[in-house]
Tab-separated table of C-alpha atoms in Angstrom:
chain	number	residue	atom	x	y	z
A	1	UNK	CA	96.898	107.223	76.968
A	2	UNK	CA	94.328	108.078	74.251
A	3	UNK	CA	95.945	108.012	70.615
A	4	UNK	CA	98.376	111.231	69.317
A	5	UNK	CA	97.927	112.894	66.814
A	6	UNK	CA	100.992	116.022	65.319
A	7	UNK	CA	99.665	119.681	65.830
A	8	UNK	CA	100.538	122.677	63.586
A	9	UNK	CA	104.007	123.177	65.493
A	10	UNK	CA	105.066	119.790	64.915
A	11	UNK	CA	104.501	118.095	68.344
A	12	UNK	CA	102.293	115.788	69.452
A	13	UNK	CA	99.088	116.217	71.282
A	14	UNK	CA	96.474	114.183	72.903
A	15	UNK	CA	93.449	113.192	71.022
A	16	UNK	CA	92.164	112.138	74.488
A	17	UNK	CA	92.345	112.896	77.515
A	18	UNK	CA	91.919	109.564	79.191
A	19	UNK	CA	94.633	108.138	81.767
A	20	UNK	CA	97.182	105.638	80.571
A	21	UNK	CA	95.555	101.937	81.278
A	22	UNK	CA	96.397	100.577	84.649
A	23	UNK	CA	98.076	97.553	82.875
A	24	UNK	CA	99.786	99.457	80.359
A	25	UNK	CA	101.410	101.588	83.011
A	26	UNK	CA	101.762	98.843	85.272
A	27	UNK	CA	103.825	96.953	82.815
A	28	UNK	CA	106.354	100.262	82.117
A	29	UNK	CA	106.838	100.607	85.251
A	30	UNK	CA	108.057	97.023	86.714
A	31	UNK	CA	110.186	97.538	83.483
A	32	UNK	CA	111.880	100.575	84.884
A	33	UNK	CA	111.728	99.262	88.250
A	34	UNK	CA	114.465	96.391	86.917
A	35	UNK	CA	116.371	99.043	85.134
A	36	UNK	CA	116.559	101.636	87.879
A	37	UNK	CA	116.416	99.506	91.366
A	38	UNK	CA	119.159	100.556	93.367
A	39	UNK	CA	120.075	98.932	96.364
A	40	UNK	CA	120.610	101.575	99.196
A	41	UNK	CA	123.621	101.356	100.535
A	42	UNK	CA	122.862	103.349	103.639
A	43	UNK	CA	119.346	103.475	105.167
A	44	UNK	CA	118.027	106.758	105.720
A	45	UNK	CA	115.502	107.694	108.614
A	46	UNK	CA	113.566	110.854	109.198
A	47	UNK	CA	112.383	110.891	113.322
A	48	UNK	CA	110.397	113.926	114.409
A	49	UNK	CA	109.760	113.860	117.862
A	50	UNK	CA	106.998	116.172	119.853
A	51	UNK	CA	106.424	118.619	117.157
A	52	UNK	CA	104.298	121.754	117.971
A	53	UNK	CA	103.261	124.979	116.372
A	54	UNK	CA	101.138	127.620	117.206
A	55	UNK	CA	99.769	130.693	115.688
A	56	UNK	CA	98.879	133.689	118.162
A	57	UNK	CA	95.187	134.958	117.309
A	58	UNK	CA	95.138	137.695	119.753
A	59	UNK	CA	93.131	140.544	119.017
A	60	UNK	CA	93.933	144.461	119.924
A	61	UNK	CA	91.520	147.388	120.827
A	62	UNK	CA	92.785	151.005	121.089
A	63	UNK	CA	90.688	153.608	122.515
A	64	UNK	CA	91.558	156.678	124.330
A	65	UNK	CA	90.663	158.075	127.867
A	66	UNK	CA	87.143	159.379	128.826
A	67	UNK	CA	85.051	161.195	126.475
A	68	UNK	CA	88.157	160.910	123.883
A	69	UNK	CA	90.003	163.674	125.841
A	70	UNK	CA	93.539	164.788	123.715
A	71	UNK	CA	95.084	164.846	127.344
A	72	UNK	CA	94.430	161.439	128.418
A	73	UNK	CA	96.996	158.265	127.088
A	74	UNK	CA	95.758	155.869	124.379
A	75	UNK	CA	94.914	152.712	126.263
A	76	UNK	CA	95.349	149.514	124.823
A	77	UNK	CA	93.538	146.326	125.601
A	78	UNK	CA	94.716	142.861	124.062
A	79	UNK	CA	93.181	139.342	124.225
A	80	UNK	CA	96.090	136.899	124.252
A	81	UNK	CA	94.955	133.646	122.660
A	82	UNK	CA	96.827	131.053	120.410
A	83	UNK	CA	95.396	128.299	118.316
A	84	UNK	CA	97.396	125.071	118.491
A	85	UNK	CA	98.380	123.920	115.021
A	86	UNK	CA	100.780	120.700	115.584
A	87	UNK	CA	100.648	119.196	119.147
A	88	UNK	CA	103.123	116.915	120.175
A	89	UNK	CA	103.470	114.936	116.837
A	90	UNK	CA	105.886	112.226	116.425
A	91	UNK	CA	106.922	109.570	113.654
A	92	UNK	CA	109.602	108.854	111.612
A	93	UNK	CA	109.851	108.534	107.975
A	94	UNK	CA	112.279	105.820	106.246
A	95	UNK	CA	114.020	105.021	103.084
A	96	UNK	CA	112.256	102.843	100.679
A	97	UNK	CA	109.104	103.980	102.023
A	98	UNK	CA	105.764	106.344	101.718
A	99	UNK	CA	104.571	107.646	104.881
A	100	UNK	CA	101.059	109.792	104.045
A	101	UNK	CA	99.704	112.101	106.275
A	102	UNK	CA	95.520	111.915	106.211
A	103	UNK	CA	93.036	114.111	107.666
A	104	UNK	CA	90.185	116.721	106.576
A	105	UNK	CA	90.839	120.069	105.963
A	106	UNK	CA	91.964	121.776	108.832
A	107	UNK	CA	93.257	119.101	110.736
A	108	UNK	CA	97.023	120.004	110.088
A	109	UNK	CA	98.165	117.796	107.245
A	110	UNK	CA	99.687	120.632	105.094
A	111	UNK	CA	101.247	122.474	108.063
A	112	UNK	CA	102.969	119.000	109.188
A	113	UNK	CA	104.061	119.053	105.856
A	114	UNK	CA	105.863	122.470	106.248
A	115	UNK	CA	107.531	121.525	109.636
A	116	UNK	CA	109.346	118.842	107.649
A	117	UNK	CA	109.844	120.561	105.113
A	118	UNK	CA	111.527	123.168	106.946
A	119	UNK	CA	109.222	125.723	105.793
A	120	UNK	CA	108.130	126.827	109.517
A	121	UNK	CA	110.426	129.424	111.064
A	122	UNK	CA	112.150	127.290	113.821
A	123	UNK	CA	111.725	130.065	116.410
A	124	UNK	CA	107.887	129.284	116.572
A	125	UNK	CA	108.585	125.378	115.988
A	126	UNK	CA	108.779	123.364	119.073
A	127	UNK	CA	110.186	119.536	119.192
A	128	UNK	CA	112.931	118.144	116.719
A	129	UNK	CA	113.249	116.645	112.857
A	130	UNK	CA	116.504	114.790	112.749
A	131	UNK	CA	118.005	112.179	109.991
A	132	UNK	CA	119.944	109.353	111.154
A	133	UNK	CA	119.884	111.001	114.200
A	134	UNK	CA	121.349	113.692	113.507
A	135	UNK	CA	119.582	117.702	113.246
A	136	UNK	CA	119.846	118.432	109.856
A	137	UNK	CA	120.517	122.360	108.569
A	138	UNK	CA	118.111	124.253	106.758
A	139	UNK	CA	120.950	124.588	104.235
A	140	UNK	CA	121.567	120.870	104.035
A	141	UNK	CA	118.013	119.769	104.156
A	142	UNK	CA	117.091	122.213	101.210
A	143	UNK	CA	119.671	120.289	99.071
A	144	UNK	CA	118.395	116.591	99.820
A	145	UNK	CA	114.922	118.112	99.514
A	146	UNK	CA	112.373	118.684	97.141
A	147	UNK	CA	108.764	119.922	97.132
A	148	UNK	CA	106.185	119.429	95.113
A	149	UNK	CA	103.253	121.819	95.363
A	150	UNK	CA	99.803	120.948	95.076
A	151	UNK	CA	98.976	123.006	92.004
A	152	UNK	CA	100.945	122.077	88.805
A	153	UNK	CA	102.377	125.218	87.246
A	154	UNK	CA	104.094	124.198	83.951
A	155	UNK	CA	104.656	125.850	80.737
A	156	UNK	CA	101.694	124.805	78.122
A	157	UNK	CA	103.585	124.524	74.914
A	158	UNK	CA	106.406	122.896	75.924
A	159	UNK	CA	106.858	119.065	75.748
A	160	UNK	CA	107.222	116.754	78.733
A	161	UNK	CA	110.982	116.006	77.737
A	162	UNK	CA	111.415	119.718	76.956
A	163	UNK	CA	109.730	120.735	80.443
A	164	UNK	CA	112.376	118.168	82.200
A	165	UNK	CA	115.247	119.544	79.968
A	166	UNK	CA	114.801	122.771	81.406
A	167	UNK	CA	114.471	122.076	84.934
A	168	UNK	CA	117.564	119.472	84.534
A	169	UNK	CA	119.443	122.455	83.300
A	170	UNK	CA	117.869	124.947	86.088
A	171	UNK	CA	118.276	122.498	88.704
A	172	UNK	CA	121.695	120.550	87.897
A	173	UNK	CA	125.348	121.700	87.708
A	174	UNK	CA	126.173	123.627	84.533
A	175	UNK	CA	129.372	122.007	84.130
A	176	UNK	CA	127.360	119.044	83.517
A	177	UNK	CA	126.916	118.015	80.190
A	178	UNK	CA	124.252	118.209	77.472
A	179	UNK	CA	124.579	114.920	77.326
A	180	UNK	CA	124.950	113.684	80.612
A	181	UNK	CA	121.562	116.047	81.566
A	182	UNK	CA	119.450	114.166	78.652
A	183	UNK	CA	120.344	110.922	79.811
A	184	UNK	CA	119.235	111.869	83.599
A	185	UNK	CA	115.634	113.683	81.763
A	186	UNK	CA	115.712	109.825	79.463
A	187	UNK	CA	115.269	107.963	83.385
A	188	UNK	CA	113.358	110.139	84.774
A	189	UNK	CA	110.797	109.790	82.005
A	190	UNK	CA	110.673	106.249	82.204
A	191	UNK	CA	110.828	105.935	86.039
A	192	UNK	CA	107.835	108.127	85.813
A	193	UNK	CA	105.471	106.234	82.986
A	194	UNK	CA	106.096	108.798	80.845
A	195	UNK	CA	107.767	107.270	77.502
A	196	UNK	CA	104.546	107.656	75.410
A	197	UNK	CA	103.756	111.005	76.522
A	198	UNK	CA	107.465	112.581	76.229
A	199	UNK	CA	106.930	114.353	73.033
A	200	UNK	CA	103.661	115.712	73.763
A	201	UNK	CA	103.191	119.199	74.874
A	202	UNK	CA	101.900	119.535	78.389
A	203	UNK	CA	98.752	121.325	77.215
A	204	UNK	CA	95.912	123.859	79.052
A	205	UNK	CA	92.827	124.944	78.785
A	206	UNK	CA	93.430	126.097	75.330
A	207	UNK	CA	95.340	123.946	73.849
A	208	UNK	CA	94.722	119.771	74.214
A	209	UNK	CA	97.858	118.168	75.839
A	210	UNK	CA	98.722	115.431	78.636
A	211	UNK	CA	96.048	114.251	81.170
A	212	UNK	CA	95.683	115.527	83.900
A	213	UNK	CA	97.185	112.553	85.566
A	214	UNK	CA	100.790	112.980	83.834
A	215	UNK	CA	100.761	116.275	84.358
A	216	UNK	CA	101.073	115.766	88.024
A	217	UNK	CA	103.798	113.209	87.252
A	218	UNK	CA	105.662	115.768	85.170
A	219	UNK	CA	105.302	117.905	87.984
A	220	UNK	CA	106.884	115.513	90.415
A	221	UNK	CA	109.110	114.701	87.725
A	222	UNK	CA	110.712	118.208	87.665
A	223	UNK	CA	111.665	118.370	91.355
A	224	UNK	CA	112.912	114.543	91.378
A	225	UNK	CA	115.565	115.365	88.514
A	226	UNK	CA	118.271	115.561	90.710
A	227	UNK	CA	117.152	112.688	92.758
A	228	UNK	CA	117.050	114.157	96.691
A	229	UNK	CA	116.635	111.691	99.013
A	230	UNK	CA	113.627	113.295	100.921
A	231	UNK	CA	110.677	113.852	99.048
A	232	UNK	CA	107.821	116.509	100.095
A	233	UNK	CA	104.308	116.201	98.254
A	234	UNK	CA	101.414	117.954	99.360
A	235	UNK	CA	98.149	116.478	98.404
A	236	UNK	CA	99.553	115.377	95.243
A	237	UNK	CA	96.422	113.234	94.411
A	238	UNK	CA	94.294	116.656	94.897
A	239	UNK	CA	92.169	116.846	91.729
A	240	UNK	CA	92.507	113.231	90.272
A	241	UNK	CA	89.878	110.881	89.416
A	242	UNK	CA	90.530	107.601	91.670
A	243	UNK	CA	92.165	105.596	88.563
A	244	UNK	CA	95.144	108.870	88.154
A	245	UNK	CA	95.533	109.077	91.553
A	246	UNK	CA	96.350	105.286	92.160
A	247	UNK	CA	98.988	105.981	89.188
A	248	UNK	CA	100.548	108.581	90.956
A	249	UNK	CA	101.095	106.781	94.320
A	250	UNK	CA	102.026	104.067	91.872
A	251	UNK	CA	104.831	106.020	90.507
A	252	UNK	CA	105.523	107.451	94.067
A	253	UNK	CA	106.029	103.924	95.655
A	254	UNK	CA	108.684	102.963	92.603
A	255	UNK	CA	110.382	106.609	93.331
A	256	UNK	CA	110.295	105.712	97.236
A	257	UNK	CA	111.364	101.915	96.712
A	258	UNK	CA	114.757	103.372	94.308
A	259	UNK	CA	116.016	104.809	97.497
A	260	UNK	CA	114.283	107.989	99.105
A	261	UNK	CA	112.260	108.777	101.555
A	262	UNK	CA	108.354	110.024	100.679
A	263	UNK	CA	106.388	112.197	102.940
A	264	UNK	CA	103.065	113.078	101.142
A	265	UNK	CA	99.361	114.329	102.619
A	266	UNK	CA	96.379	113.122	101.214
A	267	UNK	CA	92.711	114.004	101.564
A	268	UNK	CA	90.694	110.783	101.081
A	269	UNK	CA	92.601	108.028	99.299
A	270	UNK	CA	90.811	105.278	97.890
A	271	UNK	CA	91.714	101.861	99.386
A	272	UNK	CA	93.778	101.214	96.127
A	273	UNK	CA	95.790	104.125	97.144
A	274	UNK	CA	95.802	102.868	100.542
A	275	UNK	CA	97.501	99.189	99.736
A	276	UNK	CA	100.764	101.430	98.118
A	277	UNK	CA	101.698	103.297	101.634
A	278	UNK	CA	103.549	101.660	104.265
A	279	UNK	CA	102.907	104.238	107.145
A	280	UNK	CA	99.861	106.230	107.756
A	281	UNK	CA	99.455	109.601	110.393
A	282	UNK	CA	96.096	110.201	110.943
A	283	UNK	CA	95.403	113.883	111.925
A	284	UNK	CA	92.577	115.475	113.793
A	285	UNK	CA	92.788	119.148	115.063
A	286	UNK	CA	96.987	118.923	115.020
A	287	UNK	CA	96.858	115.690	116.983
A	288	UNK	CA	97.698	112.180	116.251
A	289	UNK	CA	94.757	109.928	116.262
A	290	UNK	CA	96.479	106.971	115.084
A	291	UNK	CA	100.133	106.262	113.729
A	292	UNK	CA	101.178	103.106	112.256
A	293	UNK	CA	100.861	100.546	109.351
A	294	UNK	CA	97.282	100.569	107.200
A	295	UNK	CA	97.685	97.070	107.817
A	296	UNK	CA	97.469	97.576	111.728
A	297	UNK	CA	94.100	100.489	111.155
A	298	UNK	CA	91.146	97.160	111.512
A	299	UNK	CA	92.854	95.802	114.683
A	300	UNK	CA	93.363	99.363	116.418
A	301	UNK	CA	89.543	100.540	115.710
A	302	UNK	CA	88.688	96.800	117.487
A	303	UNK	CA	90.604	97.552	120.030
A	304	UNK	CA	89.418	100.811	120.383
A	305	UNK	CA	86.088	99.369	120.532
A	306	UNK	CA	84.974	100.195	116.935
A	307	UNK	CA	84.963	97.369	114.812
A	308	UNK	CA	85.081	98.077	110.742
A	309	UNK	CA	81.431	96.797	109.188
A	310	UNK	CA	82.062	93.668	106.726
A	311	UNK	CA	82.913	95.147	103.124
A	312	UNK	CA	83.117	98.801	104.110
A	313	UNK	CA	86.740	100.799	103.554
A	314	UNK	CA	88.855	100.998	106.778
A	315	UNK	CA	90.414	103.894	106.022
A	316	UNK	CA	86.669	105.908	105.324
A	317	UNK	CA	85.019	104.247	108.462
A	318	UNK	CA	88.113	105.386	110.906
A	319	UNK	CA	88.064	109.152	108.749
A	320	UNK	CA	84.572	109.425	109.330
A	321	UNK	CA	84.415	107.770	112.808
A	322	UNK	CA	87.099	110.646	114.010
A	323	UNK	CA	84.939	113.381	112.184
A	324	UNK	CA	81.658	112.738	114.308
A	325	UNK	CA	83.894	112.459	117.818
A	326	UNK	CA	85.131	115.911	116.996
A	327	UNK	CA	81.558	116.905	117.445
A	328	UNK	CA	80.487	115.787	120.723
A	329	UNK	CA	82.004	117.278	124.106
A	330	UNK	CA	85.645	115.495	124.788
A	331	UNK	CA	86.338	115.236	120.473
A	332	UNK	CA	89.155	112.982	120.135
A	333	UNK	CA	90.773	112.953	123.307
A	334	UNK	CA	90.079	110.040	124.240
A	335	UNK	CA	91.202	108.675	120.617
A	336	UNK	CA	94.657	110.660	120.938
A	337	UNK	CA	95.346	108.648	124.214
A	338	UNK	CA	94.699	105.113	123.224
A	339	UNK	CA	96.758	105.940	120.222
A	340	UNK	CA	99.484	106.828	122.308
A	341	UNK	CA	98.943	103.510	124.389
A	342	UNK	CA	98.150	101.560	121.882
A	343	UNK	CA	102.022	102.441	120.417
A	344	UNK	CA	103.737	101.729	123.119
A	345	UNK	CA	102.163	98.230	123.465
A	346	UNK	CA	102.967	97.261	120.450
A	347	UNK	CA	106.490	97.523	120.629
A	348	UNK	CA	107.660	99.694	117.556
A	349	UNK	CA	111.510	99.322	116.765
A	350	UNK	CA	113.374	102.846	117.366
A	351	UNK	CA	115.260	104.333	115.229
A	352	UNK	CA	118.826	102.706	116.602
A	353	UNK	CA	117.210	99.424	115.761
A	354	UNK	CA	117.893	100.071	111.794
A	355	UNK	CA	121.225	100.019	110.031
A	356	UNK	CA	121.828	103.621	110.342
A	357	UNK	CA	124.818	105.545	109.640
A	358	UNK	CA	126.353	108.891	110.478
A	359	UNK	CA	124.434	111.089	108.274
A	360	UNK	CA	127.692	112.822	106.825
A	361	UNK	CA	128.810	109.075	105.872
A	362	UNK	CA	125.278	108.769	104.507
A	363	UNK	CA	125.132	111.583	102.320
A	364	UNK	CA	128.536	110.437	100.577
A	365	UNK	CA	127.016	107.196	99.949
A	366	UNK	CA	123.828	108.564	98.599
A	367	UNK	CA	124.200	111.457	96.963
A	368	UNK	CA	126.179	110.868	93.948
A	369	UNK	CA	125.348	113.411	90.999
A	370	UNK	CA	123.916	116.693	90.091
A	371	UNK	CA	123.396	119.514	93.099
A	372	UNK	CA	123.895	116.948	95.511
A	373	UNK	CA	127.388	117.091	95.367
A	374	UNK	CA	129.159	116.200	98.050
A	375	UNK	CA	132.766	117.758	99.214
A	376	UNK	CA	134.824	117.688	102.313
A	377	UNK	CA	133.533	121.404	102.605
A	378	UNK	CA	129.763	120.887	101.909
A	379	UNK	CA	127.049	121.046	99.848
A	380	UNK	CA	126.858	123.655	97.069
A	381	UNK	CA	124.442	126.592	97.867
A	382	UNK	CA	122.973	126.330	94.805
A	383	UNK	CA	123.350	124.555	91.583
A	384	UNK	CA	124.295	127.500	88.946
A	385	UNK	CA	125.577	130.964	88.832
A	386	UNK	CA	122.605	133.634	89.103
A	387	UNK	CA	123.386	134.370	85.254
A	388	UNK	CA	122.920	130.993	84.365
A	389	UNK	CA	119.964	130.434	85.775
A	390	UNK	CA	118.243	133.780	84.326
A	391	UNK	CA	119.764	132.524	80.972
A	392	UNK	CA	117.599	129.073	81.050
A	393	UNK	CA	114.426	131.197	82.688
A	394	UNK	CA	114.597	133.622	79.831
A	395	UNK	CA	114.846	130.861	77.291
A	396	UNK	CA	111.934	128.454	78.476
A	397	UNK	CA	109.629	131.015	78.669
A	398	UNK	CA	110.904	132.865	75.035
A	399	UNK	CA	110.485	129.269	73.278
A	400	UNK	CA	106.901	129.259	75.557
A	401	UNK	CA	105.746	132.468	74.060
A	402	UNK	CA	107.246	131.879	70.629
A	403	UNK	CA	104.558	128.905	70.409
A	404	UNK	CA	101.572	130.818	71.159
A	405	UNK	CA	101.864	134.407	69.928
A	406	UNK	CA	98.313	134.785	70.673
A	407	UNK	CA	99.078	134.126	74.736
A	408	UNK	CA	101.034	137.337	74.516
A	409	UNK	CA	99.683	139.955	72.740
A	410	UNK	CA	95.456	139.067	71.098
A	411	UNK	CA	95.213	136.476	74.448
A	412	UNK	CA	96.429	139.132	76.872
A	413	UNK	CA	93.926	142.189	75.147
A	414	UNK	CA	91.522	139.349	75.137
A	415	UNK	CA	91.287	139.016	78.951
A	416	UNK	CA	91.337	142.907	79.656
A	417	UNK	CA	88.221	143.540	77.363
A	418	UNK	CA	86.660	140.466	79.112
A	419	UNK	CA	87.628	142.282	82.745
A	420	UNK	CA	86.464	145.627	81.421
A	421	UNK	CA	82.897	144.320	80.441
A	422	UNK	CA	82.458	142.163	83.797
């Protein structure tokens, strides 16, 4: 992180806007990784098994009879066709570990995503997403969930603790104390990198703030601060220079190694990036061209008959290798089936091979504070009365807009005089 310096309204900003050094960073977080290291005392496993989504891209023509004659019936004519999103996708997902989705665009990383996620009506879902086994409720995997978007959308003139603050008091109990909510935002900030940069205001175009780097840890930070167990990213490297997005997967592997499970897509990772996930689902056109360890991607292109070049990136040559067979007459077909062959000869342990539990039993053992509270009823719908929560929207955006006047009134005039003359 470059050197601070105080602003006008008394909080620091960035005199930089460099990345914190890999070293520096490095060091924090093995720190926190003593201080936070928890040792599971249930193992978790996310299976999905033969997922597949479609979208119907039919197209409809009305006309009416001959010579457009009142008397004669409208006719209608439709062209039923569907394009296959997901097909047949399976993998599981466990605790203490990063799986990462990879693909170009349009190959069904983001929409894999969203079928975890539970953000795909089930009706036009086929196959299953179970946890320990079991088929886990939209209602109960929204509470051991969270989702972090690609774009971050924070409040400029707040502070990286004050961000946190507010989401710890939008997204935790309110009978929870002041005290016992600071103390949650206090290891969150350091499991995160983030000590340096907590009183600095998060910062925009306007005004000079965090990098670009922590703000996409803040953003992660915000949905981890009641610690679910299964955490959704999509593409959160999107946007970073090679040295922030290593940090961020570097963060991501200490928040996957504390106990949860981490699903993420990525574009293009570097092979830095690369050496910090344990499972890798390469996607082409919804399908599974290869599923496994990065450790196990140079022996499965030799097998395949497509041996990686001395000093060039595995994870490039098999991205690029996949692109140009998605060109010729056949695509990947022929990939997609050695995959599946090459899977079953290697003998991957199933799920009943790990020291599962029942997943009610599980979610006692790991679910021990904020919304994740567990009851002999169930989980809480939501965290806070609707009052509350309009209370604590009300206020972070007041204390937003009390910092920068000129966003609300000479910003806002500022824009509409700039439409007006475009």
């Amino acid at each position: 992180m470059g050197e601070r310096e105080i602003n006008a309204l008394g909080f620091h900003v960035g005199i930089e806007l460099e990345e914190t050094s890999s070293m520096s960073l490095d060091d924090d977080l093995e720190e926190v990784s003593m201080m936070t290291k928890k040792t599971p005392v249930a193992s978790s496993v996310l299976a999905f098994n033969n997922l597949t989504y479609s979208v119907n891209t039919s197209k409809e023509w009305r006309f009416r009879g001959i010579l457009g004659r009142k008397d004669t019936e409208a006719v209608t004519s439709t062209r039923a066709k569907r394009k296959m999103l997901l097909n047949n996708i399976s993998g599981e997902a466990r605790e203490g570990e990063i799986l990462a989705i990879l693909g170009p665009s349009g190959s069904g990383k983001s929409t894999l995503i969203d079928a975890l996620a539970n953000r795909i009506s089930k009706e036009s879902l086929g196959g299953s997403v179970t946890l320990n086994g079991e088929t886990l409720e939209s209602g109960v995997l929204k509470m051991i969930s969270a989702y972090v978007m690609q774009d971050d959308l924070l409040y400029p003139i707040l502070t990286v603790e004050e961000t946190l603050m507010f989401s710890a008091d939008f997204r935790l109990p309110h009978s929870l104390s002041k005290g016992k909510k600071m103390e949650r935002v206090q290891t969150v900030i350091d499991e995160l990198g983030l000590r340096n940069a907590a009183k600095t205001i998060i910062g925009d175009e306007d005004h000079r703030g965090i990098s670009g780097g922590e703000r996409r840890r803040v953003s992660i930070g915000a949905n981890v601060i009641r610690d679910p167990i299964l955490l959704f990213l999509d593409e959160p490297t999107s946007g970073l220079n090679s040295s922030c997005a290593f940090m961020v997967v570097k963060v991501l592997q200490r928040i996957a190694r504390s106990g949860r499970i981490v699903i993420m897509s990525v574009h293009q990772p570097s092979s830095r990036v690369v050496s910090l996930l344990d499972q890798l689902i390469f996607l082409s056109l919804g399908e599974t061209v290869y599923y496994g360890s990065p450790f196990n991607l140079s022996p499965f292109l030799s097998e395949y008959g497509h041996c990686v070049p001395e000093n060039e990136d595995t994870t490039e040559f098999m991205l690029d290798l996949y692109r140009e067979l998605e060109d010729v007459p056949g695509g990947t077909r022929s990939m997609v089936e050695f995959n599946q062959e090459w899977y079953k000869k290697r003998n991957h342990p199933s799920n009943s091979e790990y020291s599962t539990t029942r997943l009610d039993e599980s979610l006692k053992e790991v679910i021990p504070r904020g919304k994740l509270i567990y009851s002999d009823i169930g989980l809480t719908s939501f965290a806070n009365p609707f009052w509350f929560d309009t209370v604590v929207l009300v206020k972070r955006s007041l204390r937003n807009s009390n910092r920068m006047p000129e966003g609300v009134c000479f910003g806002t005039l500022s824009k509409r005089n700039k439409g007006f003359k475009n």
